[in-house]
Amino acid sequence: MSNTVRFWLMVLPGTVFLVVFLLLPLIAIVVFSFWRTESYTLIQDWNLDNYATIFSHSAYLTFLARALVMATCVSLVCLAYAWPVAYFIVRYGGRYRLILLLSTAAPFLTGEILRVAALQQILGPIGVVNMALTRFGFDPIEALMYSNMATGTGLVYLWLPFMVLAIYLSLLNFDFALLDVAKITGAGPLRAFVEVTLPLNRAGTAIGIVLVFIPTLASATTSQFLGGPDGALYGNILARQFGSTGTWALGSAMGVVLFLASALALVIVWRAVGDLRRSGIVIKGAPKP
Amino acid sequence: MSDCMLRLQSVTKRFGTTMAAESVSLEVGQTELFALLGPSGSGKTTLLRIIAGLDAPDEGRVLIGGRDVTRLPPYRRGIGMVFQDFLLFPHKTVAENIAFPLKMQGKSRAETADDLKWVSQLVRLTGLEERYPHELSGGQKQRVALARGLVSRPSLLLLDEPLANLDRELRKRMEVEIRRFQLELGIPFIYVTHNQEEALTMASRMAVMREGCLEQIGDKLALYHRPATAFVAAFLGSPNTFEGDVVGVEDGRAEIAWHGHRFWSRAHDGLAPGLRAVCYVKSEKIAFASSGAALAGRLRDTIFKGQYADYLVCLDDGHEITVSAAPDLCHRPGEAVGITWAADDGDAFPAVGKE
Ligand SMILES: Nc1ncnc2c1ncn2[C@@H]1O[C@H](COP(=O)(O)OP(=O)(O)OP(=O)(O)O)[C@@H](O)[C@H]1O
Ligand SMILES: [Mg+2]
């Protein structure tokens, strides 16, 4: 009896959170996505028109594809950048580890808009980089101004700390002495990394990728400020449905599509991780094969 | 040494203020099983790590096969090592763990399978190949670690307490197997242990280590029967300790006065009449004697140990001496006994520290 009570006491907060903040909104947008909007009001009139619109107009899918490509590139760049940073902090950070880690999150102290605005000051046509180039008689770098490159840079800057954090936490649990074994048995540094370090931190790395990929897929603010007229991503179009055009039902359908795309990405990453035992993760009480 | 495979030249390693290795010089021959014996924290693991190249010495040089490898990374040294804390790869199965060195050497699948089968039988792991390390007992993990070290057929194998977690039966068997395997391979093994029985069983030569220094290196019988320092004398075997005054020194012998008794023993450097001395006599070198006994007392207790027994003899003045002898001697508790030992069976050293 008391065990049941304890069970529910422990389960309840998480359940309430999930229901209120995840399940209810999700149900709401799924429901709305099958409705209709007319002059800024939702009308309960069950139909599939919103989905038909999304899948018949190539514009929507193009924006989704752009967002997917952007999210993939941003994740890969973050990955390549975060690994050495996290590795260095864990291996050589000593007692300054935590400070070093927190300092990678320093940009978060300023809030999102300010962060993007700051990047504008650096990358934009009158930003520091191009001003300096013009000043010294060079041509400004077009790619830095209101382009996908600028958006990508901004997104990497925005989400990098999450990737660093995920890999950092994973490496904290990694026994570096295992590298001694690899070295003695004849593995050079690269081989040891591929055979030992990477597999044992695969799950943590996957979490980092998910933490970067999914928000990037949905992002709107960064591309709005840095992407320029042709830099809109799926998130910008989606936001427009709830803003200027007021087509909430269509926006909801777009949201559902985004949710499914994110879920699919999650499944793919999870599949790529595969058998958790191959990542050195012990599942207590798991049946032996 | 003509066939010297490994040579350490005054290797020194400090961790902060700890001297983990202090001017260690050592030579190990081509086909030797060399044991490194010492109490916990004496620097055995540190020395192995320096030989393997995992730690760089602060001073000194490491030569393998006549070549200076002091600055060579571990993966270029061709050394095998069995680690004290196993260090199995948690994401690899037993078979993959054992085959890892073979994989790094680029051995073919068939060769790998053969070696794997052979070594699994050797360390009795057959049937566990598909398990993950967390599904093994401590002893099984140790056997996997041992198998991984043996299978690579290195030019030099370092073993850091490879049998510490095994039961007696398995340990005895593995001792024989390791020895046989070493002869078969014809490569030197450096075998670290704090179990002197293991060292004495397996090694041809051995060294006793203490606080980063090698106290004595040599033939195992020499170390056991002719200890060069008080530490070695006290460390090997289970000696009785007599602390007394030196009465006289002549011909490499010293006469010690100990609580009104006098006896002779081998004298080591620094003994002179009037000084305090500590004399060590191994318990199995003391014998019961009916006549001409050096000391007389009563038997207090007999501790049966299987192949032998420890007889605790309480001298008339209250001091207790342990005599190891055959377990079937019909002495009864309380019985009056006399004990004696030959002068060459005692080793007297100047007493240090306590006056
Ligand atoms: N990485 C390190 N940092 C600081 N001190 C160390 C380090 N490694 C070893 N030491 C110290 O060096 C000394 C020798 O350690 P070592 O591990 O070589 O001992 P050992 O003889 O192998 O002992 P055991 O039988 O317990 O394994 C110890 O005093 C230990 O505390
Ligand atoms: Mg050790």
XYZ file of C-alpha atoms and ligand atoms in Angstrom:
676
model
C 0.000 0.000 0.000
C 2.559 2.543 1.121
C 4.694 1.394 -1.790
C 1.938 2.261 -4.218
C 1.546 5.672 -2.613
C 5.276 6.269 -2.841
C 5.246 5.127 -6.458
C 2.549 7.638 -7.381
C 4.187 10.413 -5.395
C 7.335 9.914 -7.420
C 5.608 9.509 -10.759
C 3.099 12.322 -10.357
C 5.262 15.461 -10.829
C 6.784 14.142 -14.028
C 3.417 12.998 -15.320
C 1.756 16.322 -14.592
C 4.595 18.141 -16.322
C 4.394 15.958 -19.399
C 0.615 16.192 -19.612
C 0.381 19.948 -19.094
C 3.379 21.080 -21.111
C 3.782 18.419 -23.759
C 0.729 16.279 -24.253
C -2.026 18.938 -24.035
C -0.389 21.439 -26.422
C 0.461 18.601 -28.751
C -3.127 17.343 -28.750
C -4.298 20.889 -29.297
C -2.186 21.462 -32.380
C -3.038 18.046 -33.772
C -6.733 18.858 -33.357
C -6.402 22.380 -34.795
C -4.449 21.051 -37.735
C -7.599 19.316 -38.932
C -9.708 22.486 -38.549
C -10.007 25.588 -40.642
C -9.201 29.255 -40.072
C -11.440 31.977 -41.397
C -10.741 35.670 -40.834
C -8.510 35.021 -37.831
C -10.807 32.504 -36.104
C -10.512 28.756 -35.782
C -13.538 26.919 -37.072
C -14.264 23.367 -36.068
C -14.703 21.845 -39.476
C -12.800 18.579 -39.785
C -10.789 18.376 -43.028
C -7.389 17.507 -44.498
C -6.913 20.697 -46.494
C -4.043 21.987 -44.378
C -1.987 18.877 -45.012
C -2.965 18.947 -48.664
C -1.675 22.528 -48.834
C 1.637 21.622 -47.214
C 2.306 18.605 -49.381
C 1.059 20.048 -52.663
C 2.846 23.390 -52.553
C 6.543 22.698 -52.991
C 7.374 25.914 -51.098
C 6.542 24.382 -47.714
C 8.561 21.258 -48.344
C 11.437 23.306 -49.706
C 11.544 25.313 -46.513
C 11.420 22.088 -44.519
C 14.256 20.649 -46.589
C 16.289 23.816 -46.053
C 15.709 23.571 -42.328
C 16.792 19.916 -42.358
C 19.966 20.724 -44.277
C 20.651 23.663 -41.962
C 20.086 21.531 -38.847
C 22.341 18.789 -40.179
C 25.155 21.201 -41.045
C 24.866 23.059 -37.761
C 24.911 19.755 -35.817
C 27.985 18.551 -37.678
C 29.867 21.803 -37.182
C 28.946 21.835 -33.473
C 30.067 18.218 -33.212
C 33.437 18.877 -34.801
C 33.928 21.952 -32.666
C 32.620 20.629 -29.348
C 34.602 17.395 -29.196
C 38.057 18.966 -28.880
C 36.722 21.629 -26.521
C 35.013 19.133 -24.189
C 37.946 16.744 -24.385
C 40.400 19.452 -23.483
C 38.305 20.648 -20.549
C 37.874 17.166 -19.075
C 41.419 15.983 -19.699
C 43.405 19.070 -18.819
C 40.923 21.333 -17.052
C 41.848 19.984 -13.620
C 40.067 21.949 -10.946
C 39.090 24.666 -13.430
C 36.884 22.226 -15.325
C 33.596 23.618 -14.141
C 34.578 27.226 -14.749
C 35.801 26.399 -18.234
C 32.577 24.569 -18.963
C 30.401 27.387 -17.697
C 32.390 29.910 -19.673
C 31.334 28.170 -22.891
C 27.795 29.049 -21.866
C 28.653 32.704 -21.222
C 26.738 33.971 -24.296
C 23.575 32.680 -22.634
C 23.898 35.331 -19.988
C 22.722 37.964 -22.468
C 19.424 36.596 -23.778
C 18.522 35.487 -27.253
C 17.788 38.759 -29.040
C 20.904 40.456 -27.752
C 22.972 37.472 -28.775
C 21.683 37.569 -32.317
C 21.954 41.338 -32.464
C 25.571 41.060 -31.336
C 26.282 38.650 -34.154
C 24.693 41.102 -36.552
C 27.184 43.686 -35.370
C 29.985 41.309 -36.218
C 28.837 39.617 -39.398
C 26.495 42.149 -41.058
C 27.349 44.551 -43.913
C 28.350 47.217 -41.416
C 29.641 44.584 -38.979
C 33.136 44.491 -37.556
C 34.499 41.924 -39.999
C 33.356 43.536 -43.200
C 34.031 47.078 -41.978
C 37.576 46.064 -41.246
C 37.962 44.428 -44.633
C 36.597 47.473 -46.456
C 38.799 49.720 -44.379
C 41.901 47.878 -45.506
C 40.797 47.953 -49.108
C 39.417 44.442 -49.433
C 36.021 43.480 -50.723
C 33.528 42.627 -47.992
C 32.712 38.920 -47.704
C 29.262 38.596 -49.219
C 28.661 35.236 -47.595
C 28.720 36.826 -44.158
C 25.922 39.241 -44.896
C 22.321 38.154 -44.633
C 22.889 34.662 -45.917
C 22.458 31.058 -44.903
C 26.101 31.125 -43.891
C 25.338 33.899 -41.448
C 22.312 32.018 -40.094
C 24.390 28.854 -39.736
C 27.123 30.719 -37.894
C 24.550 32.207 -35.566
C 22.949 28.840 -34.866
C 26.275 27.164 -34.183
C 27.117 29.944 -31.774
C 23.717 29.555 -30.135
C 23.652 25.778 -29.642
C 27.322 24.874 -29.296
C 27.238 25.000 -25.473
C 24.660 22.208 -25.417
C 26.861 19.975 -27.512
C 29.893 20.788 -25.341
C 27.887 20.050 -22.212
C 26.627 16.689 -23.477
C 30.081 15.516 -24.532
C 31.653 16.937 -21.372
C 29.277 14.946 -19.156
C 29.902 11.840 -21.181
C 33.677 12.224 -20.956
C 33.464 12.777 -17.192
C 32.331 9.169 -16.896
C 34.973 7.915 -19.263
C 37.910 6.029 -17.776
C 40.920 7.488 -19.569
C 43.050 4.615 -18.245
C 41.406 2.479 -20.923
C 43.461 4.473 -23.419
C 46.595 3.143 -21.706
C 45.477 -0.369 -22.556
C 44.838 0.591 -26.159
C 48.227 2.261 -26.415
C 50.087 -0.691 -24.943
C 48.401 -3.115 -27.291
C 49.702 -1.066 -30.201
C 46.972 1.444 -30.975
C 48.172 4.889 -31.984
C 46.215 7.937 -30.793
C 43.741 7.915 -33.699
C 43.111 4.186 -33.495
C 42.626 4.406 -29.744
C 40.103 7.203 -30.252
C 38.133 5.242 -32.819
C 38.237 1.962 -30.899
C 37.774 3.183 -27.362
C 37.021 6.859 -26.778
C 34.381 7.346 -29.441
C 32.294 4.201 -28.857
C 32.271 4.772 -25.125
C 31.016 8.330 -25.627
C 28.644 7.580 -28.473
C 25.474 7.880 -26.424
C 26.550 11.240 -24.966
C 27.470 12.501 -28.402
C 24.094 11.389 -29.740
C 22.366 13.341 -26.995
C 24.411 16.386 -27.983
C 23.369 15.991 -31.614
C 19.715 15.753 -30.649
C 20.020 18.796 -28.379
C 21.378 20.822 -31.302
C 19.495 19.318 -34.219
C 15.943 19.601 -32.944
C 15.940 23.255 -31.813
C 17.787 24.212 -34.985
C 15.138 22.524 -37.092
C 12.479 24.678 -35.462
C 14.495 27.877 -35.158
C 13.164 31.162 -36.505
C 14.752 34.078 -34.688
C 18.306 33.603 -35.893
C 17.425 33.311 -39.560
C 15.037 36.237 -39.199
C 17.827 38.516 -38.022
C 20.790 37.099 -39.912
C 19.370 35.224 -42.890
C 18.246 38.155 -44.991
C 15.357 38.154 -47.454
C 16.132 34.709 -48.923
C 17.227 33.135 -45.665
C 13.841 32.092 -44.290
C 13.630 28.628 -42.790
C 10.648 26.421 -41.985
C 10.382 28.026 -38.576
C 9.946 31.496 -40.093
C 7.113 30.335 -42.365
C 5.511 28.524 -39.465
C 5.712 31.611 -37.266
C 4.126 33.646 -40.036
C 0.985 31.473 -39.913
C 0.452 32.426 -36.299
C 1.405 36.045 -36.932
C 0.716 38.137 -39.963
C -1.415 35.697 -41.958
C -3.321 34.347 -38.990
C -3.839 30.921 -40.532
C -3.614 29.011 -37.308
C -4.941 25.746 -38.615
C -2.332 25.617 -41.369
C 0.303 26.638 -38.809
C -0.808 23.778 -36.587
C -0.482 21.321 -39.439
C 3.005 22.674 -40.123
C 3.754 22.185 -36.449
C 2.634 18.569 -36.619
C 4.859 17.989 -39.633
C 7.775 19.590 -37.765
C 7.069 17.418 -34.745
C 7.072 14.290 -36.889
C 10.309 15.328 -38.597
C 11.944 15.870 -35.207
C 10.654 12.545 -33.939
C 12.017 10.850 -37.034
C 15.414 12.482 -36.471
C 15.331 11.261 -32.878
C 14.585 7.717 -33.996
C 17.375 7.805 -36.585
C 19.926 9.037 -34.033
C 18.743 6.457 -31.513
C 19.030 3.700 -34.087
C 22.528 4.879 -34.955
C 23.535 4.490 -31.306
C 22.210 0.935 -31.406
C 22.893 -1.588 -28.655
C 23.623 0.460 -25.558
C 26.059 -2.170 -24.328
C 28.234 -1.258 -27.297
C 28.504 2.175 -25.684
C 29.577 0.611 -22.420
C 26.262 1.435 -20.783
C 25.223 -1.139 -18.229
C 21.534 -1.803 -18.025
C 20.967 -3.313 -14.618
C 18.569 -6.189 -14.589
C 18.554 -6.454 -18.347
C 18.020 -10.045 -19.394
C 21.112 -11.794 -20.600
C 20.992 -12.751 -24.243
C 74.340 -9.596 -18.372
C 74.979 -10.782 -21.919
C 71.419 -11.488 -23.041
C 69.953 -8.432 -21.341
C 66.532 -7.611 -22.771
C 65.421 -4.839 -20.489
C 67.692 -2.402 -18.755
C 66.697 0.403 -16.429
C 69.367 2.979 -15.691
C 68.846 5.005 -12.521
C 65.185 5.595 -13.212
C 63.599 8.163 -10.924
C 59.980 9.210 -10.706
C 58.403 11.657 -8.292
C 54.752 12.379 -7.629
C 54.841 15.638 -5.727
C 56.912 14.791 -2.698
C 56.448 11.022 -3.053
C 59.397 9.185 -4.510
C 57.625 6.464 -6.468
C 60.891 5.286 -8.013
C 64.285 6.326 -6.781
C 67.323 5.668 -8.909
C 66.191 2.212 -9.934
C 68.651 0.209 -12.005
C 67.706 -3.205 -13.190
C 68.561 -5.750 -15.853
C 66.277 -8.505 -16.997
C 67.474 -11.283 -19.272
C 65.953 -12.569 -22.477
C 64.183 -15.587 -21.037
C 63.685 -14.604 -17.447
C 60.632 -14.568 -15.269
C 61.542 -11.711 -13.015
C 59.431 -11.031 -9.946
C 59.042 -7.620 -8.401
C 57.934 -7.936 -4.830
C 57.071 -5.230 -2.394
C 54.469 -3.922 0.006
C 51.559 -1.786 -1.136
C 52.610 1.646 -2.354
C 56.256 0.694 -2.829
C 56.233 1.779 -6.475
C 55.803 -1.507 -8.346
C 53.040 -0.304 -10.640
C 54.890 2.939 -11.239
C 57.956 1.034 -12.390
C 55.898 -1.094 -14.777
C 54.230 2.001 -16.215
C 57.627 3.546 -16.841
C 58.838 0.396 -18.590
C 55.667 0.353 -20.674
C 56.031 4.029 -21.574
C 52.766 5.117 -19.953
C 54.667 7.414 -17.618
C 57.917 9.125 -18.437
C 60.664 8.889 -15.826
C 61.894 12.171 -14.365
C 65.426 10.907 -14.687
C 67.137 7.835 -16.051
C 66.797 5.706 -19.149
C 64.872 2.647 -20.254
C 66.502 0.307 -22.763
C 64.741 -2.575 -24.439
C 66.878 -4.943 -26.474
C 69.743 -2.473 -26.220
C 67.697 0.370 -27.718
C 66.930 3.508 -25.734
C 63.133 3.709 -25.648
C 62.804 6.328 -22.921
C 61.060 8.738 -25.305
C 59.219 6.127 -27.356
C 55.405 6.061 -27.010
C 53.883 2.840 -25.619
C 52.384 1.738 -28.936
C 55.838 1.563 -30.506
C 57.390 -0.580 -27.770
C 55.803 -3.951 -28.478
C 55.198 -4.626 -24.812
C 52.262 -6.448 -23.296
C 50.789 -5.549 -19.936
C 48.241 -7.071 -17.617
C 46.832 -4.299 -15.471
C 46.234 -4.545 -11.758
C 42.722 -3.104 -12.109
C 41.922 -5.185 -15.203
C 40.840 -2.231 -17.364
C 38.633 -4.288 -19.624
C 36.841 -2.429 -22.401
C 33.254 -2.224 -21.149
C 31.810 -1.936 -24.651
C 33.478 -5.067 -25.967
C 32.650 -8.678 -25.286
C 35.117 -11.005 -23.605
C 36.179 -12.348 -26.998
C 36.651 -8.831 -28.408
C 38.579 -7.748 -25.339
C 40.972 -10.644 -25.634
C 41.311 -10.268 -29.388
C 41.961 -6.528 -29.191
C 45.782 -6.771 -29.351
C 45.460 -9.156 -32.311
C 43.172 -6.694 -34.051
C 45.721 -3.930 -33.507
C 48.421 -6.177 -34.952
C 46.260 -6.794 -37.994
C 46.118 -10.556 -37.521
C 43.875 -12.514 -39.846
C 40.505 -13.806 -38.761
C 41.670 -17.413 -38.719
C 44.758 -16.657 -36.665
C 42.664 -14.623 -34.252
C 40.170 -17.439 -33.832
C 42.953 -19.936 -33.167
C 44.688 -17.743 -30.617
C 41.400 -16.927 -28.966
C 40.467 -20.559 -28.585
C 43.846 -21.474 -27.235
C 43.991 -18.675 -24.672
C 40.355 -19.103 -23.544
C 41.132 -22.694 -22.742
C 44.309 -21.706 -20.983
C 42.589 -19.305 -18.608
C 39.340 -21.320 -18.543
C 37.035 -18.760 -20.048
C 35.493 -21.024 -22.639
C 31.762 -20.380 -22.811
C 31.998 -16.796 -21.565
C 33.247 -15.282 -24.828
C 30.049 -13.433 -25.678
C 29.556 -11.843 -22.271
C 30.272 -8.207 -21.487
C 32.721 -7.368 -18.683
C 29.967 -6.221 -16.310
C 28.529 -9.712 -16.502
C 31.691 -11.293 -15.067
C 32.910 -12.003 -11.559
C 36.111 -10.388 -10.296
C 38.162 -13.505 -10.914
C 36.739 -13.915 -14.401
C 37.596 -10.312 -15.218
C 41.119 -10.933 -14.053
C 41.395 -13.941 -16.311
C 40.199 -11.909 -19.273
C 42.830 -9.277 -18.484
C 45.467 -11.982 -18.239
C 44.339 -13.570 -21.502
C 44.503 -10.200 -23.258
C 48.086 -9.762 -22.091
C 49.193 -13.267 -23.018
C 47.555 -13.441 -26.424
C 49.531 -10.604 -27.954
C 52.846 -12.512 -27.759
C 54.804 -9.351 -27.035
C 58.557 -9.013 -26.754
C 58.203 -8.336 -23.050
C 55.226 -8.946 -20.823
C 54.493 -6.951 -17.691
C 52.093 -8.529 -15.225
C 50.732 -6.407 -12.388
C 49.347 -8.779 -9.758
C 47.647 -10.924 -12.373
C 46.415 -13.581 -9.977
C 45.377 -11.528 -6.964
C 41.652 -12.257 -7.287
C 41.730 -15.941 -8.068
C 40.991 -18.798 -5.735
C 43.878 -20.921 -4.548
C 43.186 -23.786 -6.889
C 43.087 -21.626 -9.982
C 46.020 -19.543 -8.823
C 48.236 -22.578 -8.413
C 47.276 -23.776 -11.865
C 47.793 -20.353 -13.440
C 51.189 -20.031 -11.766
C 52.306 -23.188 -13.515
C 50.700 -22.159 -16.810
C 52.249 -18.701 -16.801
C 55.649 -20.192 -16.090
C 55.218 -22.761 -18.868
C 53.957 -20.133 -21.269
C 56.907 -17.899 -20.504
C 59.363 -20.689 -21.302
C 57.470 -21.472 -24.475
C 57.520 -17.873 -25.700
C 61.083 -17.307 -24.629
C 60.398 -13.701 -23.659
C 60.962 -12.006 -20.336
C 58.039 -11.598 -17.962
C 58.125 -9.013 -15.229
C 55.800 -10.213 -12.594
C 54.620 -7.843 -9.900
C 53.101 -9.247 -6.770
C 52.899 -8.630 -3.079
C 52.429 -12.343 -2.527
C 55.905 -13.652 -1.762
C 54.841 -17.249 -2.148
C 53.846 -16.490 -5.730
C 57.123 -14.705 -6.395
C 59.163 -17.508 -4.888
C 57.243 -20.159 -6.812
C 57.456 -18.596 -10.229
C 60.460 -16.362 -10.521
C 64.022 -17.205 -11.322
C 65.293 -13.875 -10.089
C 63.487 -11.279 -8.120
C 63.772 -7.866 -6.557
C 62.284 -6.541 -3.374
C 61.068 -2.977 -3.578
C 60.544 -0.515 -0.776
C 59.480 3.110 -0.986
C 60.607 3.414 -4.581
C 63.995 1.778 -4.095
C 65.110 -1.695 -5.027
C 66.346 -3.135 -1.746
C 67.916 -6.229 -3.224
C 68.022 -7.878 -6.628
C 69.133 -11.411 -7.219
C 68.419 -15.069 -7.342
C 65.260 -15.827 -5.383
C 67.042 -18.349 -3.138
C 69.747 -15.822 -2.409
C 67.155 -13.235 -1.424
C 65.350 -15.700 0.743
C 68.317 -17.291 2.449
C 70.834 -14.450 2.277
C 68.910 -11.204 2.680
C 71.139 -8.179 2.195
C 69.080 -5.688 4.156
C 66.988 -5.770 7.275
C 63.897 -4.952 5.229
C 64.338 -7.962 2.963
C 65.111 -10.197 5.938
C 61.935 -9.073 7.670
C 59.805 -9.119 4.510
C 60.529 -12.609 3.183
C 59.349 -15.643 5.058
C 57.918 -15.114 8.514
C 60.963 -14.422 10.620
C 61.331 -14.136 14.367
C 62.900 -10.861 15.420
C 65.432 -10.521 18.184
C 66.668 -7.096 19.126
C 69.733 -7.109 21.323
C 73.267 -5.832 21.887
C 76.259 -6.830 19.839
C 78.798 -8.478 22.087
C 81.416 -9.299 19.515
C 81.988 -9.476 15.784
C 84.411 -11.865 14.102
C 84.677 -13.693 10.787
C 81.439 -12.235 9.477
C 79.575 -13.453 12.529
C 78.197 -11.469 15.377
C 77.399 -12.543 18.882
C 74.195 -11.023 20.107
C 73.078 -10.731 23.701
C 69.329 -10.897 23.914
C 67.535 -10.924 27.235
C 70.270 -12.851 28.976
C 70.724 -15.309 26.132
C 73.628 -15.277 23.740
C 73.737 -16.563 20.201
C 75.716 -16.141 17.019
C 74.379 -15.043 13.670
C 75.616 -13.725 10.343
C 76.776 -10.146 10.702
C 75.932 -7.501 8.104
C 77.662 -4.192 7.447
C 77.791 -1.715 10.259
C 77.706 -4.033 13.229
C 80.233 -3.370 15.975
C 80.437 -4.404 19.593
C 78.263 -2.255 21.812
C 75.742 -1.382 19.093
C 72.131 -2.410 19.039
C 71.315 -5.098 16.501
C 68.206 -6.716 15.092
C 68.492 -10.364 14.261
C 66.030 -12.180 12.001
C 65.630 -15.952 12.039
C 63.079 -17.553 9.737
C 60.656 -19.663 11.713
C 61.277 -22.830 9.691
C 65.006 -22.594 10.400
C 64.446 -22.975 14.103
C 64.344 -26.576 15.251
C 63.326 -28.360 18.398
C 66.269 -29.866 20.217
C 66.268 -32.184 23.179
C 69.853 -31.470 24.171
C 72.168 -28.520 23.579
C 69.235 -26.217 23.000
C 69.982 -22.506 22.789
C 66.735 -21.502 24.393
C 64.276 -23.291 26.585
C 60.576 -22.720 27.028
C 57.157 -24.266 26.973
C 54.883 -24.942 24.048
C 51.954 -22.541 24.294
C 49.984 -23.466 21.197
C 50.122 -25.242 17.867
C 48.615 -23.655 14.785
C 47.927 -26.249 12.183
C 48.548 -24.911 8.654
C 48.154 -28.034 6.579
C 51.560 -28.965 5.225
C 53.254 -27.566 8.285
C 52.378 -26.173 11.681
C 53.431 -23.092 13.616
C 54.472 -23.958 17.151
C 54.313 -21.007 19.507
C 57.005 -21.411 22.112
C 56.865 -19.266 25.207
C 60.326 -18.791 26.679
C 60.811 -18.821 30.413
C 61.168 -15.046 30.419
C 57.875 -14.585 28.590
C 59.054 -13.964 25.024
C 57.314 -15.860 22.285
C 59.013 -17.520 19.332
C 57.386 -19.178 16.358
C 58.783 -22.444 15.064
C 57.508 -23.847 11.782
C 57.891 -27.580 11.421
C 56.143 -30.740 10.344
C 52.587 -30.764 11.677
C 52.778 -34.197 13.251
C 55.335 -33.513 16.007
C 53.773 -34.822 19.155
C 54.314 -31.802 21.343
C 51.511 -30.929 23.686
C 50.660 -27.496 24.978
C 52.503 -26.865 28.214
C 55.256 -29.303 27.398
C 58.831 -28.142 28.045
C 60.779 -27.792 24.794
C 64.212 -26.618 23.743
C 64.860 -24.794 20.498
C 67.966 -24.021 18.504
C 69.190 -22.763 15.137
C 72.472 -22.633 13.261
C 74.496 -19.445 13.364
C 74.183 -19.044 9.567
C 70.424 -19.040 9.787
C 70.277 -15.760 11.634
C 70.882 -12.398 9.996
C 71.861 -9.511 12.222
C 71.621 -5.882 11.074
C 72.335 -2.668 12.901
C 69.154 -1.498 14.577
C 67.978 1.823 13.199
C 65.771 4.505 14.628
C 64.754 3.153 17.981
C 67.417 3.236 20.654
N 49.360 9.383 -10.383
C 49.861 9.492 -9.144
N 49.821 10.674 -8.501
C 50.344 10.798 -7.264
N 50.903 9.811 -6.572
C 50.973 8.595 -7.149
C 50.450 8.371 -8.464
N 50.647 7.082 -8.773
C 51.255 6.527 -7.709
N 51.451 7.429 -6.736
C 52.139 7.179 -5.455
O 53.356 6.554 -5.749
C 53.605 5.510 -4.826
C 53.805 4.203 -5.545
O 52.592 3.805 -6.130
P 52.427 2.443 -6.929
O 51.063 2.442 -7.525
O 53.548 2.287 -7.866
O 52.497 1.352 -5.782
P 52.401 -0.230 -5.857
O 53.701 -0.759 -5.391
O 51.946 -0.646 -7.203
O 51.302 -0.549 -4.774
P 50.155 -1.679 -4.749
O 50.778 -2.951 -4.348
O 49.214 -1.173 -3.706
O 49.558 -1.710 -6.107
C 52.431 5.501 -3.867
O 52.827 6.204 -2.711
C 51.361 6.234 -4.591
O 50.528 6.905 -3.693
Mg 50.216 -1.518 -7.938
